[in-house]
Amino acid sequence: MTRMTRRRFSELAAAALLPAPALAQDRSVPLLRRAIPRSGELLPAVGLGTAQVFDRDDPRTRDAATQVVRTLLDAGGSLIDTSSVYGDAEQVLGQVMAAGGWRDKVFVATKLEAPDAAELERSQTRLATRRIDLLQLHNVRDPRQSLSQFKAWKAQGVCRYIGITSTSHRDFAAIEAVLQREKPDFVQIDYSLDDREAEVRILPAAADVHAGVLTALPFGRGRLFRAVRGRPVPDWAADFAGSWSQFFLKFLLGDARVTTVIPGTSDPAHMADNLGAMRGRLPDAEERKKMAAFVQSL
């Protein structure tokens, strides 16, 4: 969903972005992985979101998706997040994985709007896989929401993990309540350097129940790129952030409660740039405060 804004931004800052793909691919630099709290399984800390970028099943979209997924996997990434309501995104992803022989390399996370068997069957068909790595209930709004059907599917081997999602702060109370009662394996919420309510409410609740955290909209729906347009990355951040995308993503990953960030893109160069956030050091607590203050000053 940051596609156009980020493309315009990149035209102004192309020189600063050039080193990023090399950093993402440099296997001599340790890859940042985070343990899923419930199992200890390690996940690469940068994944891929598909909302509004893989939503049309046409040759151009499939070609872009193939390049982006190849870039993700070649750099050591694995998690791709999609949904039954992201247009044709599940279908595009399913075709790309099948054509590349990549299913076993991808940690597939998708979302259902309800605990509905027909919706699940449709997602499995579109994704060309019977087993989902992470099956999430999308846009949880009811604090009394039960995950019993999702737990049953997990017990049956339909999925390996279950989760809940929301990108609306008005639903955070429901997310907190469902986290505490149902104790899912994951929670996915919006969290960015200029939108940090999740730090106060959702991240502590997730930690209490040992749930992994996926962060959607890590660029604030493009707001962050617009705010820094025409500016270089500050000198004091240059040793840990080779680009603005890495600056924004590493702020989130500087919180150990975040498992994986999932920025969306259809551009392989942007994917490589994002993946650079898995290499090199993370900002410490004082640097994160400085990063937040810098963005607030813009």
C-alpha positions as a printed Julia matrix, in Angstrom:
298×3 Matrix{Float64}:
   0.0     0.0     0.0
   3.09    2.27    0.04
   3.89    1.45   -3.59
   3.38    4.82   -5.29
   4.52    6.98   -2.41
   7.64    4.95   -1.97
   8.43    4.97   -5.68
   8.31    8.75   -5.73
  10.42    8.86   -2.6
  12.97    6.45   -4.1
  13.44    8.68   -7.13
  14.62   11.4    -4.77
  16.82    9.11   -2.68
  18.0     6.46   -5.14
  21.65    6.88   -4.32
  21.04    6.18   -0.66
  19.17    2.98   -1.5
  21.84    1.45   -3.71
  23.78   -0.38   -0.97
  20.65   -1.95    0.53
  20.23   -4.98   -1.8
  23.86   -5.91   -1.28
  23.44   -5.79    2.48
  20.3    -7.91    2.29
  22.13  -10.56    0.27
  25.43  -10.51    2.24
  25.44  -13.91    3.95
  28.55  -12.95    5.97
  26.33  -10.63    8.03
  24.23  -12.6    10.55
  20.53  -12.82    9.73
  18.14  -11.6    12.42
  15.65  -14.28   13.38
  13.18  -14.19   16.24
  11.79  -17.15   18.15
   8.05  -17.77   18.05
   7.34  -17.6    21.81
   4.98  -20.59   21.91
   7.32  -23.01   20.09
  10.82  -21.6    19.84
  10.76  -21.95   16.04
  12.88  -19.2    14.5
  11.38  -16.81   11.95
  13.28  -14.27    9.84
  12.5   -10.85   11.25
  11.4    -9.27    7.93
   8.56  -10.71    5.87
   6.22   -9.58    3.12
   2.7    -8.21    3.19
   0.45   -8.6     0.14
  -2.45   -6.19    0.75
  -3.14   -4.01   -2.31
   0.03   -5.18   -4.09
  -0.87   -8.72   -5.28
  -4.61   -8.16   -5.52
  -5.04   -8.71   -9.3
  -4.39  -12.06  -10.93
  -2.82  -10.9   -14.19
   0.57  -11.5   -15.86
   2.07   -8.23  -14.65
   1.13   -8.88  -11.03
   2.3   -12.5   -11.15
   5.64  -11.44  -12.63
   6.14   -8.79   -9.95
   5.11  -11.25   -7.24
   7.57  -13.85   -8.56
  10.44  -11.36   -8.44
   9.53  -10.13   -4.97
   9.11  -13.62   -3.51
  12.39  -14.76   -5.09
  14.14  -11.74   -3.55
  12.64  -12.53   -0.14
  13.68  -16.18   -0.22
  17.14  -15.56   -1.67
  17.9   -13.2     1.22
  16.8   -15.74    3.83
  13.27  -14.48    4.44
  10.23  -16.76    4.57
   7.04  -15.21    6.03
   4.42  -13.98    3.55
   1.17  -12.61    4.95
  -2.03  -12.53    2.89
  -5.8   -12.8     3.35
  -8.96  -14.24    1.87
 -10.15  -10.66    1.24
  -7.01   -9.22   -0.39
  -8.48   -9.51   -3.86
  -6.61  -12.22   -5.79
  -3.54  -12.13   -3.51
  -3.93  -15.69   -2.2
  -4.32  -17.01   -5.73
  -1.32  -15.07   -7.02
   0.81  -16.29   -4.12
  -0.34  -19.87   -4.64
   0.58  -19.77   -8.33
   3.95  -18.18   -7.65
   4.86  -20.74   -4.98
   3.8   -23.63   -7.2
   5.67  -22.35  -10.26
   8.85  -21.74   -8.26
   8.64  -24.91   -6.19
   8.8   -22.64   -3.16
   5.99  -23.86   -0.91
   8.35  -25.55    1.55
  10.43  -22.36    1.8
   7.52  -20.03    2.57
   5.93  -19.54    5.97
   2.37  -18.92    4.73
   0.19  -16.7     6.92
  -3.35  -15.99    5.81
  -6.53  -14.62    7.37
 -10.19  -15.56    7.43
 -13.02  -13.17    8.15
 -14.85  -15.81   10.19
 -14.33  -19.37   11.5
 -15.99  -20.64    8.35
 -15.05  -23.95    6.73
 -16.02  -22.79    3.24
 -13.82  -19.72    3.5
 -10.95  -21.89    4.73
 -11.42  -24.3     1.81
 -11.35  -21.42   -0.64
  -8.08  -20.12    0.86
  -6.5   -23.57    0.72
  -7.49  -23.91   -2.92
  -6.2   -20.48   -3.88
  -2.93  -20.99   -2.01
  -2.55  -24.48   -3.53
  -1.73  -25.94   -0.11
  -3.75  -27.89    2.41
  -1.67  -26.84    5.4
  -1.34  -23.21    6.45
   1.55  -22.18    8.67
  -0.38  -19.4    10.41
  -4.17  -19.11   10.21
  -5.48  -15.81   11.59
  -8.92  -14.44   12.42
  -9.02  -11.09   10.65
 -10.18   -7.79   12.17
 -11.24   -9.01   15.6
 -13.83   -6.61   17.03
 -15.73   -8.66   19.62
 -14.01   -9.05   23.02
 -16.0   -12.29   23.47
 -14.7   -13.78   20.22
 -14.01  -17.5    20.5
 -11.1   -19.17   18.72
 -12.43  -22.68   19.35
 -12.78  -23.49   15.64
  -9.29  -22.23   14.9
  -7.94  -24.34   17.76
  -9.79  -27.35   16.36
  -8.27  -26.76   12.92
  -4.84  -26.54   14.52
  -5.42  -29.83   16.37
  -6.46  -31.41   13.06
  -3.24  -30.28   11.38
  -4.91  -27.75    9.08
  -2.55  -25.09   10.43
   0.54  -24.98   12.61
  -0.26  -21.74   14.44
  -3.33  -19.55   14.98
  -3.59  -15.81   15.45
  -5.77  -12.71   15.55
  -5.39   -9.37   13.76
  -6.48   -5.75   13.83
  -5.25   -2.51   12.29
  -7.86   -0.38   14.04
  -7.13    1.16   17.42
 -10.81    1.19   18.31
 -10.59   -2.6    18.35
  -7.54   -2.8    20.62
  -9.72   -3.49   23.67
 -11.18   -6.51   21.9
  -7.71   -7.68   20.87
  -6.49   -7.38   24.47
  -9.47   -9.36   25.79
  -9.15  -12.14   23.2
  -5.41  -12.36   23.73
  -5.84  -12.85   27.46
  -8.67  -15.39   27.22
  -7.9   -17.37   24.06
  -4.09  -17.14   24.11
  -3.44  -17.4    20.35
   0.05  -18.08   19.02
   0.25  -14.72   17.2
  -1.27  -11.28   17.11
  -0.93   -8.94   14.13
  -1.38   -5.21   14.66
  -0.43   -1.92   13.04
   2.71   -0.45   14.56
   5.0     2.2    13.14
   7.44    4.83   14.35
   4.73    7.49   14.15
   1.92    5.3    15.56
   3.06    3.62   18.76
  -0.09    2.85   20.74
   0.62   -0.85   20.26
   3.73   -0.46   22.45
   1.57    0.45   25.41
  -1.37   -1.9    24.9
  -0.81   -4.84   22.58
   2.88   -5.71   22.95
   2.63   -6.16   26.74
  -0.56   -8.22   26.39
   1.12  -10.42   23.76
   4.15  -10.93   25.98
   1.92  -11.93   28.9
   0.46  -14.85   26.93
   3.61  -15.71   24.95
   2.17  -14.67   21.6
   4.33  -13.73   18.64
   3.81  -10.27   17.16
   3.55   -9.37   13.48
   3.54   -5.67   12.65
   1.47   -4.5     9.7
   1.72   -1.0     8.19
   5.28   -0.45    9.49
   5.66    2.63    7.28
   2.47    4.23    8.6
   0.55    3.93    5.3
   3.35    5.91    3.61
   3.27    8.78    6.12
   6.85    8.17    7.23
   8.29    8.31    3.72
   6.38   11.51    3.03
   7.72   13.05    6.24
  11.38   12.43    5.35
  11.17   13.11    1.62
  14.32   14.86    0.46
  16.17   14.25    3.73
  19.17   11.95    4.23
  19.25    9.36    6.99
  20.82   11.14   10.01
  24.55   10.6    10.45
  23.99    9.17   13.94
  21.86    6.37   12.45
  24.01    5.57    9.42
  25.88    2.67   11.04
  22.66    0.68   11.58
  20.32    2.0     8.86
  21.41    2.11    5.22
  18.11    3.62    4.08
  14.93    5.14    5.46
  13.06    1.85    5.21
  15.71    0.2     7.37
  15.53    3.12    9.81
  11.76    2.63   10.19
  11.87   -1.18   10.34
  14.81   -1.37   12.72
  13.02    0.91   15.14
  10.29   -1.73   15.4
  12.72   -4.63   15.56
  14.58   -2.82   18.34
  11.71   -4.02   20.54
  12.41   -7.7    21.23
   8.67   -8.39   21.56
   8.24   -7.89   17.8
   8.68  -11.19   15.97
   8.46  -10.14   12.31
   7.71   -6.91   10.45
   5.65   -7.36    7.28
   5.87   -4.36    4.92
   4.01   -4.77    1.66
   5.63   -4.19   -1.72
   5.45   -5.29   -5.34
   8.92   -3.93   -6.12
  11.9    -6.34   -5.74
  14.29   -3.44   -5.08
  12.1    -2.3    -2.2
  11.91   -5.89   -0.96
  15.72   -6.1    -0.95
  15.93   -2.76    0.85
  13.46   -3.91    3.5
  15.37   -7.16    3.98
  18.47   -5.16    4.83
  16.8    -4.5     8.2
  17.6    -8.14    9.1
  21.34   -7.49    8.8
  23.62   -5.47   11.02
  22.97   -4.16   14.49
  19.7    -2.85   15.9
  19.31    0.52   17.63
  19.56    0.42   21.4
  17.0     1.92   23.79
  18.54    5.39   23.74
  18.84    5.38   19.96
  15.2     4.35   19.65
  14.23    7.34   21.8
  16.3     9.55   19.51
  14.61    8.03   16.44
  11.16    8.68   17.87
  12.08   12.27   18.8
  13.48   12.85   15.31
  10.27   11.73   13.61
   8.13   13.74   16.04
  10.12   16.85   15.13
   9.37   16.61   11.41
